[in-house]
Short mmCIF file of C-alpha atoms and ligand atoms in Angstrom, two decimals:
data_model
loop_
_atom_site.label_atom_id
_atom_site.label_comp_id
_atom_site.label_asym_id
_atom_site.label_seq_id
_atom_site.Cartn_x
_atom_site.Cartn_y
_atom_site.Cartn_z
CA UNK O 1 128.64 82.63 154.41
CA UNK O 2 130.10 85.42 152.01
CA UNK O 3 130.83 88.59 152.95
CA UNK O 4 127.62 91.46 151.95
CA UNK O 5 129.79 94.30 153.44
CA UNK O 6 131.15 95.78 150.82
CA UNK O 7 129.69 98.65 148.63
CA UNK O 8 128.28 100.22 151.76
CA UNK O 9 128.29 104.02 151.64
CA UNK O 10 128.58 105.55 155.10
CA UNK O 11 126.69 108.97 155.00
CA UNK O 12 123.39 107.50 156.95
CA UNK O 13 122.27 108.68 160.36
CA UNK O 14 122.29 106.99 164.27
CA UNK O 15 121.24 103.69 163.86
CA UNK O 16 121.99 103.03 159.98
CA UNK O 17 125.30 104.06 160.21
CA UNK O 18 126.06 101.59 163.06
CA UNK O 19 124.74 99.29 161.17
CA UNK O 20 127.40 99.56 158.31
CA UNK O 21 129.38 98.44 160.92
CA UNK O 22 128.02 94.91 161.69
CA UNK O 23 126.88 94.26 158.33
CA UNK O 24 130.27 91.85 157.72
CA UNK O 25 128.63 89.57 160.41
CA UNK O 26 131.63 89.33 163.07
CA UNK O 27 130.59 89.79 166.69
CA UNK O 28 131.33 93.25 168.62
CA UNK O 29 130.65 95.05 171.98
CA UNK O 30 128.94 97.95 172.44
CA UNK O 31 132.82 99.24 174.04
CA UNK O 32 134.21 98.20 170.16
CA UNK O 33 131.47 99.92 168.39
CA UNK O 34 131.83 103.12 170.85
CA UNK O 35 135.44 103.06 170.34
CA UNK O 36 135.31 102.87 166.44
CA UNK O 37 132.57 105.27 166.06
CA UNK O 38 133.53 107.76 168.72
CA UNK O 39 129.80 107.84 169.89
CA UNK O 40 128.87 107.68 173.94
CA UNK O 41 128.35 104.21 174.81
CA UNK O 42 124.83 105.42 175.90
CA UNK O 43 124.14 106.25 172.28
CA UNK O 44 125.05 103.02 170.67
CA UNK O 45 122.90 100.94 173.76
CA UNK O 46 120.36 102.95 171.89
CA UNK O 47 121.20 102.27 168.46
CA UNK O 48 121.85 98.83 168.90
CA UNK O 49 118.31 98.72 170.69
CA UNK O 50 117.02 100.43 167.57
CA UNK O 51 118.55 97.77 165.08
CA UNK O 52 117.28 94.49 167.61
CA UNK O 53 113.48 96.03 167.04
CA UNK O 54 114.38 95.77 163.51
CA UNK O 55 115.71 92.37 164.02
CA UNK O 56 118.35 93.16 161.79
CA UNK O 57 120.97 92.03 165.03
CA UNK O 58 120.74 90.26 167.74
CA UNK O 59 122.98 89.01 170.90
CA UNK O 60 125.82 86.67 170.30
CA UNK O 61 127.05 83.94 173.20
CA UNK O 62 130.06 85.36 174.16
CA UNK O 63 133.30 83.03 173.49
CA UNK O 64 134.20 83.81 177.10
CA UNK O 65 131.29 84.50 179.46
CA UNK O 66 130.77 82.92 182.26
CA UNK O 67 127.39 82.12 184.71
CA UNK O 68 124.56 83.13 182.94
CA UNK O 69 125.89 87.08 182.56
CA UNK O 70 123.86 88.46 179.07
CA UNK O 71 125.30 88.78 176.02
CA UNK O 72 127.46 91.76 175.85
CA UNK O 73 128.39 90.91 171.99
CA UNK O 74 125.97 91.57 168.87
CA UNK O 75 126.22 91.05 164.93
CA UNK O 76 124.24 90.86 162.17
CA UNK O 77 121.12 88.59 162.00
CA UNK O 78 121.26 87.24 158.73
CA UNK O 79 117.70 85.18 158.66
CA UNK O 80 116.05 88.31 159.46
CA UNK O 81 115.03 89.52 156.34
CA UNK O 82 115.83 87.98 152.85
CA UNK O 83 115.89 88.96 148.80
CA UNK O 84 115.38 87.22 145.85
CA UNK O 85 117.88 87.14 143.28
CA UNK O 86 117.49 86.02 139.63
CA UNK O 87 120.47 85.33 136.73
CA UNK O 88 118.36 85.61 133.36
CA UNK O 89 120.53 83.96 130.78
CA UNK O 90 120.08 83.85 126.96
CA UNK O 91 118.49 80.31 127.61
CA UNK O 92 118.89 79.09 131.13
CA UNK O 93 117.44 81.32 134.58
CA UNK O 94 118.28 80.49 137.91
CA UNK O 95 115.96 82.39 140.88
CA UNK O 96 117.09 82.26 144.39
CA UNK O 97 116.31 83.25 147.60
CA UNK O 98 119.38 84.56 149.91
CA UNK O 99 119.67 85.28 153.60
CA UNK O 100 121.36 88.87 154.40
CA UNK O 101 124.58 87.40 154.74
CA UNK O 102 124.44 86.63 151.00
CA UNK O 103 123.90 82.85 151.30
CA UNK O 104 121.26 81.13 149.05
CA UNK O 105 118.39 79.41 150.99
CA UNK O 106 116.50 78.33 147.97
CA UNK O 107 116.88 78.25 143.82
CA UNK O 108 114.89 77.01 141.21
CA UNK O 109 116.28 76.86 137.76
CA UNK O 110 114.53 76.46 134.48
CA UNK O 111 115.03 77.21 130.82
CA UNK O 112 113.86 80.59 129.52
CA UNK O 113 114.07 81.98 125.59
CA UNK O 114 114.87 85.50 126.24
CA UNK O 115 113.89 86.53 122.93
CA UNK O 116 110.25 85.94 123.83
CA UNK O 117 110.38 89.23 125.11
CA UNK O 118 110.28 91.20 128.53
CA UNK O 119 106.75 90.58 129.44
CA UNK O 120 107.00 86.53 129.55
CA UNK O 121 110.43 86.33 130.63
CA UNK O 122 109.66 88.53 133.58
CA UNK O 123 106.30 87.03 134.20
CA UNK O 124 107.69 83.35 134.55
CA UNK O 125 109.82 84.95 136.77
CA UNK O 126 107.68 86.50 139.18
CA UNK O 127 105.57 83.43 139.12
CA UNK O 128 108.80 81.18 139.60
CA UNK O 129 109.80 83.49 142.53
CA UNK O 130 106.52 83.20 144.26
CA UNK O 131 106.73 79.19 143.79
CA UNK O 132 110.38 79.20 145.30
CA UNK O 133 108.56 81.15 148.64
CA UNK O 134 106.05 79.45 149.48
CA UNK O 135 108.20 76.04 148.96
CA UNK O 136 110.57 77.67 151.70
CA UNK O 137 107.68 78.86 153.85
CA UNK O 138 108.19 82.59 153.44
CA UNK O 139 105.92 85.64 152.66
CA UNK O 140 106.42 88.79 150.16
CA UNK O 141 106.76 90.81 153.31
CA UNK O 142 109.76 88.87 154.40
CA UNK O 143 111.65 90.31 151.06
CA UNK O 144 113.58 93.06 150.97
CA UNK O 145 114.70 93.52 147.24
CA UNK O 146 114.65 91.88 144.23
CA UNK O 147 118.40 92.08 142.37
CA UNK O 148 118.05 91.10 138.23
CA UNK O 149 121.66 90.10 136.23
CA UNK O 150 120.90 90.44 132.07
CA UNK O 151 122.88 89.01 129.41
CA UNK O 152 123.47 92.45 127.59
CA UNK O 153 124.19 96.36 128.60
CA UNK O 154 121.88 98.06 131.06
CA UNK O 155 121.57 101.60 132.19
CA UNK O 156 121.79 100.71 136.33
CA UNK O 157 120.28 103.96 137.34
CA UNK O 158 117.33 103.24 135.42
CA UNK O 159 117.38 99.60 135.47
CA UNK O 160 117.09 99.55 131.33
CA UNK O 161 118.81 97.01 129.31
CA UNK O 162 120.09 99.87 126.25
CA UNK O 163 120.44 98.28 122.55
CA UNK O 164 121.18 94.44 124.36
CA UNK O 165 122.04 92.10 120.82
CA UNK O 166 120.62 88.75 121.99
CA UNK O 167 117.36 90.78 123.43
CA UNK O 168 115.04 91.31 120.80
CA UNK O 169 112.11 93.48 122.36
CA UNK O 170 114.43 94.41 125.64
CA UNK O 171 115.57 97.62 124.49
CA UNK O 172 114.92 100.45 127.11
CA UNK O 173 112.26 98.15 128.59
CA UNK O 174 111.37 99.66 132.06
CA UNK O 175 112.88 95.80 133.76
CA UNK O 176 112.86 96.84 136.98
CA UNK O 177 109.61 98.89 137.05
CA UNK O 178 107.61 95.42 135.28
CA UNK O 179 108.82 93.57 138.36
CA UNK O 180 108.20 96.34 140.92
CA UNK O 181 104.31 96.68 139.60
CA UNK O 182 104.25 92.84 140.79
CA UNK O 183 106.56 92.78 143.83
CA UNK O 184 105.92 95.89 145.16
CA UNK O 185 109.83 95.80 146.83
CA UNK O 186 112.58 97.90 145.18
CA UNK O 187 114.35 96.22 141.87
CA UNK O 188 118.06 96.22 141.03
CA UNK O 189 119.09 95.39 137.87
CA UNK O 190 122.51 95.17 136.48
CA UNK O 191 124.40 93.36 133.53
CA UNK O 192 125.48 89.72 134.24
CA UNK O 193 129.27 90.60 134.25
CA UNK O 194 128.88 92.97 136.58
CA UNK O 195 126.78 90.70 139.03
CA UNK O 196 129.32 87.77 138.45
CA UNK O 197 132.21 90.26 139.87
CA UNK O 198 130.15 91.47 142.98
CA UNK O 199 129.44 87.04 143.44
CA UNK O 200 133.04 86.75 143.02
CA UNK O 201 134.04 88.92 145.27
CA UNK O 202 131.50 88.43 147.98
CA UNK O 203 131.99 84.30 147.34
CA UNK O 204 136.16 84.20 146.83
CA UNK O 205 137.88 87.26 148.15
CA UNK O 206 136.15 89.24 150.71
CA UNK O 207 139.29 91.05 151.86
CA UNK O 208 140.19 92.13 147.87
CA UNK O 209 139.29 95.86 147.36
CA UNK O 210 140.60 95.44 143.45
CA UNK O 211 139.18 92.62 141.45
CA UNK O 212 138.82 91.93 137.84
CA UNK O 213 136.15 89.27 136.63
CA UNK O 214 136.12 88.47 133.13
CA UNK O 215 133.60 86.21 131.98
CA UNK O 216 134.29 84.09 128.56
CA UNK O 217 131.70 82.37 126.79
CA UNK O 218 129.64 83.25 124.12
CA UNK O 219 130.88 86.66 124.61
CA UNK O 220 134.08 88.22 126.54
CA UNK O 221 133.29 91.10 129.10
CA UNK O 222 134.97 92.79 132.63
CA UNK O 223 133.02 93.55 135.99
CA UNK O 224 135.48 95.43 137.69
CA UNK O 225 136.09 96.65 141.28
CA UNK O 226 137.86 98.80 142.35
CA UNK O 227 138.24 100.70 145.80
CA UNK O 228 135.69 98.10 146.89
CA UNK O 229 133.38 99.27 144.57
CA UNK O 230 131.49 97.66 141.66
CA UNK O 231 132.91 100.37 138.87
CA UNK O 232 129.62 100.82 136.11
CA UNK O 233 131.28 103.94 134.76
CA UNK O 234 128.66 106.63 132.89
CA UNK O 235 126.43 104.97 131.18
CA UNK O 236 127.42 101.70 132.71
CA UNK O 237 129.60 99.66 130.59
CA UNK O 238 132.70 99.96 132.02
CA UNK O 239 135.06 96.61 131.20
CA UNK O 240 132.83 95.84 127.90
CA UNK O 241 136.60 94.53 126.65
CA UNK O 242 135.00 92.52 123.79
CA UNK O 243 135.44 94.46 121.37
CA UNK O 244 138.79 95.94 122.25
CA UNK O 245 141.26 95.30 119.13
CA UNK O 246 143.64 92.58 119.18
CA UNK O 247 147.36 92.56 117.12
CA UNK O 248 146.06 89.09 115.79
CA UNK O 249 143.06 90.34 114.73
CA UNK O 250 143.67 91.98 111.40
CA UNK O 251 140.84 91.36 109.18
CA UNK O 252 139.07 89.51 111.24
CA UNK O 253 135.05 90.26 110.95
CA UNK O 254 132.83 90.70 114.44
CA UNK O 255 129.30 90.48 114.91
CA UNK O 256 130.01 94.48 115.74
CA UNK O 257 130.21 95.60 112.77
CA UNK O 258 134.48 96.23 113.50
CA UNK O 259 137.42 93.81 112.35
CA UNK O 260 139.70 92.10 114.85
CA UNK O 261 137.85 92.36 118.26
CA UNK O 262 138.91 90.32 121.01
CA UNK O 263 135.79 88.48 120.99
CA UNK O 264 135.69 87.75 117.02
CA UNK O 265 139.04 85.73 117.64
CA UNK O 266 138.54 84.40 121.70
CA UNK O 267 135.09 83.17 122.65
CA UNK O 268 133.76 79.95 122.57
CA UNK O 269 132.45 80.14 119.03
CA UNK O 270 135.62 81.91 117.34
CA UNK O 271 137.75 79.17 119.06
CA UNK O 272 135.37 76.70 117.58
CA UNK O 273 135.37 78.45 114.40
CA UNK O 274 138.86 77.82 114.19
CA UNK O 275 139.40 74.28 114.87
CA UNK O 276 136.53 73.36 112.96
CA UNK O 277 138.45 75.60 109.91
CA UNK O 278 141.18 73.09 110.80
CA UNK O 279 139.44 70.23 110.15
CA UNK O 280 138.19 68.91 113.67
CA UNK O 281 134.15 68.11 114.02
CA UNK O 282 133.27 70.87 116.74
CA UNK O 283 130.23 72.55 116.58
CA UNK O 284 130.61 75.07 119.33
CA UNK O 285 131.78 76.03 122.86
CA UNK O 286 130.99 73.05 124.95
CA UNK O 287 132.69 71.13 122.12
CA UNK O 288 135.61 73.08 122.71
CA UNK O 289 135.68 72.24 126.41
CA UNK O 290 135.15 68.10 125.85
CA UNK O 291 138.51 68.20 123.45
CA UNK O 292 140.88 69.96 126.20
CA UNK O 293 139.39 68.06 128.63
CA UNK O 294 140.69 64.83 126.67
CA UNK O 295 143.73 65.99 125.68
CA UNK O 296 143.62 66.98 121.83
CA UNK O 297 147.09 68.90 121.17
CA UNK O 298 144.77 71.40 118.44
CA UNK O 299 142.26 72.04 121.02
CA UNK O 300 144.55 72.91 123.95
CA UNK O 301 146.97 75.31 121.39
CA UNK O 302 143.70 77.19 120.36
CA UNK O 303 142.81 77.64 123.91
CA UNK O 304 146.34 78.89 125.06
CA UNK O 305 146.18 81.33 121.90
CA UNK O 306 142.40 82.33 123.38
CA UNK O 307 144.36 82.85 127.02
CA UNK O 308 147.27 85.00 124.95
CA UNK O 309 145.17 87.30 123.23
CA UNK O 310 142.69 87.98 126.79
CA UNK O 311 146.19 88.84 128.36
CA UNK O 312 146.87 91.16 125.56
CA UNK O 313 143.40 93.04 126.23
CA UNK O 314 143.92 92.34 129.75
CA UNK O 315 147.58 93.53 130.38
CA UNK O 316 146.57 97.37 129.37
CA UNK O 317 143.67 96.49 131.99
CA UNK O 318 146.08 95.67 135.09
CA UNK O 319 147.93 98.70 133.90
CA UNK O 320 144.71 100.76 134.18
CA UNK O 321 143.05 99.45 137.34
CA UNK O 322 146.57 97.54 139.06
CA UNK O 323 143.99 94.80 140.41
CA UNK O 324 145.09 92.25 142.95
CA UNK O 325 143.59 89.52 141.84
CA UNK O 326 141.76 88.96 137.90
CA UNK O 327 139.12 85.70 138.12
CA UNK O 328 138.83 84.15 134.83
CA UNK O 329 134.87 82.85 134.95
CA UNK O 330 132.06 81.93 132.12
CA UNK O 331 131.53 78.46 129.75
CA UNK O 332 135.21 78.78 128.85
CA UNK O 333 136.88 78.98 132.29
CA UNK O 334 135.75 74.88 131.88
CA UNK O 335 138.81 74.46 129.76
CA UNK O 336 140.60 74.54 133.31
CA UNK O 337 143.91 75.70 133.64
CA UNK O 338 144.97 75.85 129.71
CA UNK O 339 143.44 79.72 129.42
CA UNK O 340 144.53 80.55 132.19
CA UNK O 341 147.82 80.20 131.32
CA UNK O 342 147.84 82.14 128.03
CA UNK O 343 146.69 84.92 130.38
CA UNK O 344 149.58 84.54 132.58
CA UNK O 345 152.26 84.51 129.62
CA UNK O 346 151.11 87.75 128.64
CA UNK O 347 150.38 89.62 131.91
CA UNK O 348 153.40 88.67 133.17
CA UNK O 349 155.88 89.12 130.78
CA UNK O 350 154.29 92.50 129.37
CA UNK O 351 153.28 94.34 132.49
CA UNK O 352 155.52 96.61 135.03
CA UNK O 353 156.85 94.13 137.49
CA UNK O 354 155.44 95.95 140.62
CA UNK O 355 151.70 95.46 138.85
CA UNK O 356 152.18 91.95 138.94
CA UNK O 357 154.66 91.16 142.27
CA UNK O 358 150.74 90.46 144.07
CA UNK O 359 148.76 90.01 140.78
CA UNK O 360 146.87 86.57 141.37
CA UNK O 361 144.95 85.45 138.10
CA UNK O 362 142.70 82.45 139.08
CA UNK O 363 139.75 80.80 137.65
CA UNK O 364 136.72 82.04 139.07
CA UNK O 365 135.99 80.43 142.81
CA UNK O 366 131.78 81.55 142.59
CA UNK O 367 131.93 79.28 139.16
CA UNK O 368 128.58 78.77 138.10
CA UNK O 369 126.86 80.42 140.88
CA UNK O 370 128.59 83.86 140.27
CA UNK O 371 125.67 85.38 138.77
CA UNK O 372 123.25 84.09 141.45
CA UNK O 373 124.91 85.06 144.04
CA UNK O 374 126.24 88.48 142.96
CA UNK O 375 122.29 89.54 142.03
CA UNK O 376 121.50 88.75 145.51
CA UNK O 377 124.40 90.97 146.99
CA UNK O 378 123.27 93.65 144.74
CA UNK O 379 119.84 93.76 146.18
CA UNK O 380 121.67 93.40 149.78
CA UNK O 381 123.67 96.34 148.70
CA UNK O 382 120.18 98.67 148.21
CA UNK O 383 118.47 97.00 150.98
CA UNK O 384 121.38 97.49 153.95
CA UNK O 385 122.77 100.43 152.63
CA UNK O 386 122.16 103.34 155.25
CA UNK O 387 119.47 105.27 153.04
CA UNK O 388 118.01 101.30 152.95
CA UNK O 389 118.40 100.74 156.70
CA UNK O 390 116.35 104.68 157.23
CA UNK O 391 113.56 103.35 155.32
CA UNK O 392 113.23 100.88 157.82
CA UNK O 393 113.28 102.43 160.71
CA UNK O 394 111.47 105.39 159.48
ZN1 ZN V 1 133.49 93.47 117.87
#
């Protein structure tokens, strides 16, 4: 079970409110609820009435009761409703379909080309979603959102990937209007750093209000929260660090058009770049993984140097957002323990000491199913959040 409280706004009315309440899935009275609301006891009986119609909660056996005396406890009923959740990669998709308490009942993977376009990628993915349903024995109408993670930038408000490189054909496609037309239930969509931070979070630290997930791979990119909220920023690519300049980057050429990015010098591909420059037959990232992982001396230094320059990026980062914990995850974090520790040089010997006295920097807990599970908490988020929870009992 992961926690899907977070990102709740409080600002609903009566019974949505309340709801924010029990949406972390721990047990409470109607006396606890009264007491941390400040509303009559009679008025949460109601509310809490309100919400079982809904089916949204329902009586827990009490730890303690004794001879058949009702339930005086309720929380969260996560089977009540679910959402789908899909990770569109450049060449790999995974679609799921997750309870309310954020845990995946169902997935189906399968490989995609998402340069065919939007209208085939998001076709075999309604299709595939449908499939994964009906194998699980549930209806559209048991589906509260859909939530969408895309490999490059997107405009969340609109749900628009905006000028995504590896997306020929995606640019200000309407993504979450296409699926919409076909599911008829509201569409999230979000970049897949973003949804790997909100995965990581939900999956690893619940209790962490300040979280920094930084995915390396192909590419190098932040989801950051902060306050226990997913920051997007205006036009919604906050921590794109990628591109941020490095001191041993002089000269160097990236695919951006700039010299001496981040990313030019501490992907997958630049590592690879460089130990194939040295002589060593590697023809990419997963390459680059199989030689740390048995122990070659060039491999491992290249990987360290990868870790150095992140913490370089990453040290004005902790400065910025003082996170308490930064979750190294993507095709690199495979490496193990190796990047890891380039970040650590760096953060810790450049960074004010109180910034770091609690700074835990960790490879990603969520792993592979970060994405998965963070596009599933996003469409939780919509769905349970009190304007979501009015809908339903409008
Ligand atoms: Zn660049």
């Amino acid at each position: 079970m992961v926690d899907i409280s977070r990102g709740s706004t409080l600002g609903g009315s009566g019974a949505s409110e309340l709801f924010q309440l029990l949406r972390d899935g721990s047990p409470r009275t109607r006396a606890e609820l009264a007491a941390k609301t400040g509303v009559a006891r009679s008025t949460i009986a109601l509310r809490v009435e309100e919400l079982m119609s809904l089916g949204l909660v329902s009586p827990v056996e009490d730890a303690q009761s004794t001879g058949g005396r009702p339930s005086s406890q309720f929380a969260l009923n996560a089977s009540a409703k679910f959402v789908l959740a899909a990770d569109l990669g450049a060449t790999h998709a995974t679609i799921a379909v997750s309870n309310l308490g954020g845990a995946i009942v169902g997935e189906t993977m399968g490989s995609i080309d998402i340069a065919d376009g939007p209208p085939v990628v998001l076709n075999w993915l309604v299709k595939t979603a449908r499939a994964l349903l009906k194998k699980h024995g549930l209806l559209m109408t048991d589906i509260l959102a859909v939530g969408i993670g895309l490999p490059g930038p997107v405009e969340h408000s609109s749900g628009r990937p905006i000028n995504p490189p590896i997306m020929p054909g995606w640019d200000q496609f309407d993504v979450a209007g296409f699926v919409r037309e076909q599911l008829d239930v509201p569409v999230l969509v979000d970049n897949d750093v973003n949804i790997m931070a909100l995965g990581e979070q939900a999956f690893g630290w619940p209790k962490t209000d300040n979280l920094l997930f930084v995915k390396v791979g192909t590419g190098i990119g932040a989801g950051v929260i902060s306050g226990g909220r997913l920051l997007r920023g205006a036009q919604g690519i906050a921590g794109d660090i990628g591109h941020v300049q490095i001191a041993r980057g002089a000269g160097v050429a990236c695919h951006c058009g700039n010299r001496g990015c981040l990313e030019a010098l501490a992907s997958g591909p630049a590592i690879a770049r460089t130990l194939s420059a040295a002589g060593l037959d590697v023809d990419g990232s997963s390459a680059v993984v199989d030689l740390v992982k048995h122990g070659n001396i060039e491999a491992i230094q290249a990987v360290r140097q990868a870790g150095r320059d992140l913490g370089e990026v990453l040290t004005a980062c902790v400065s910025l957002m003082n996170p308490s914990v930064i979750a190294v995850g993507g095709s690199m974090a495979a490496v193990g323990d190796h990047l890891i520790a380039g970040v650590r040089e760096i953060i810790y010997t450049r960074s004010m000491p109180l910034a770091t006295s609690k700074l835990t920097i960790v490879q990603s807990a969520a792993g592979v199913n970060a994405a998965v599970l963070g596009a599933g908490i996003l469409a939780i988020h919509h769905a349970l959040s009190p304007e979501g929870i009015d809908r339903m009992t409008a």
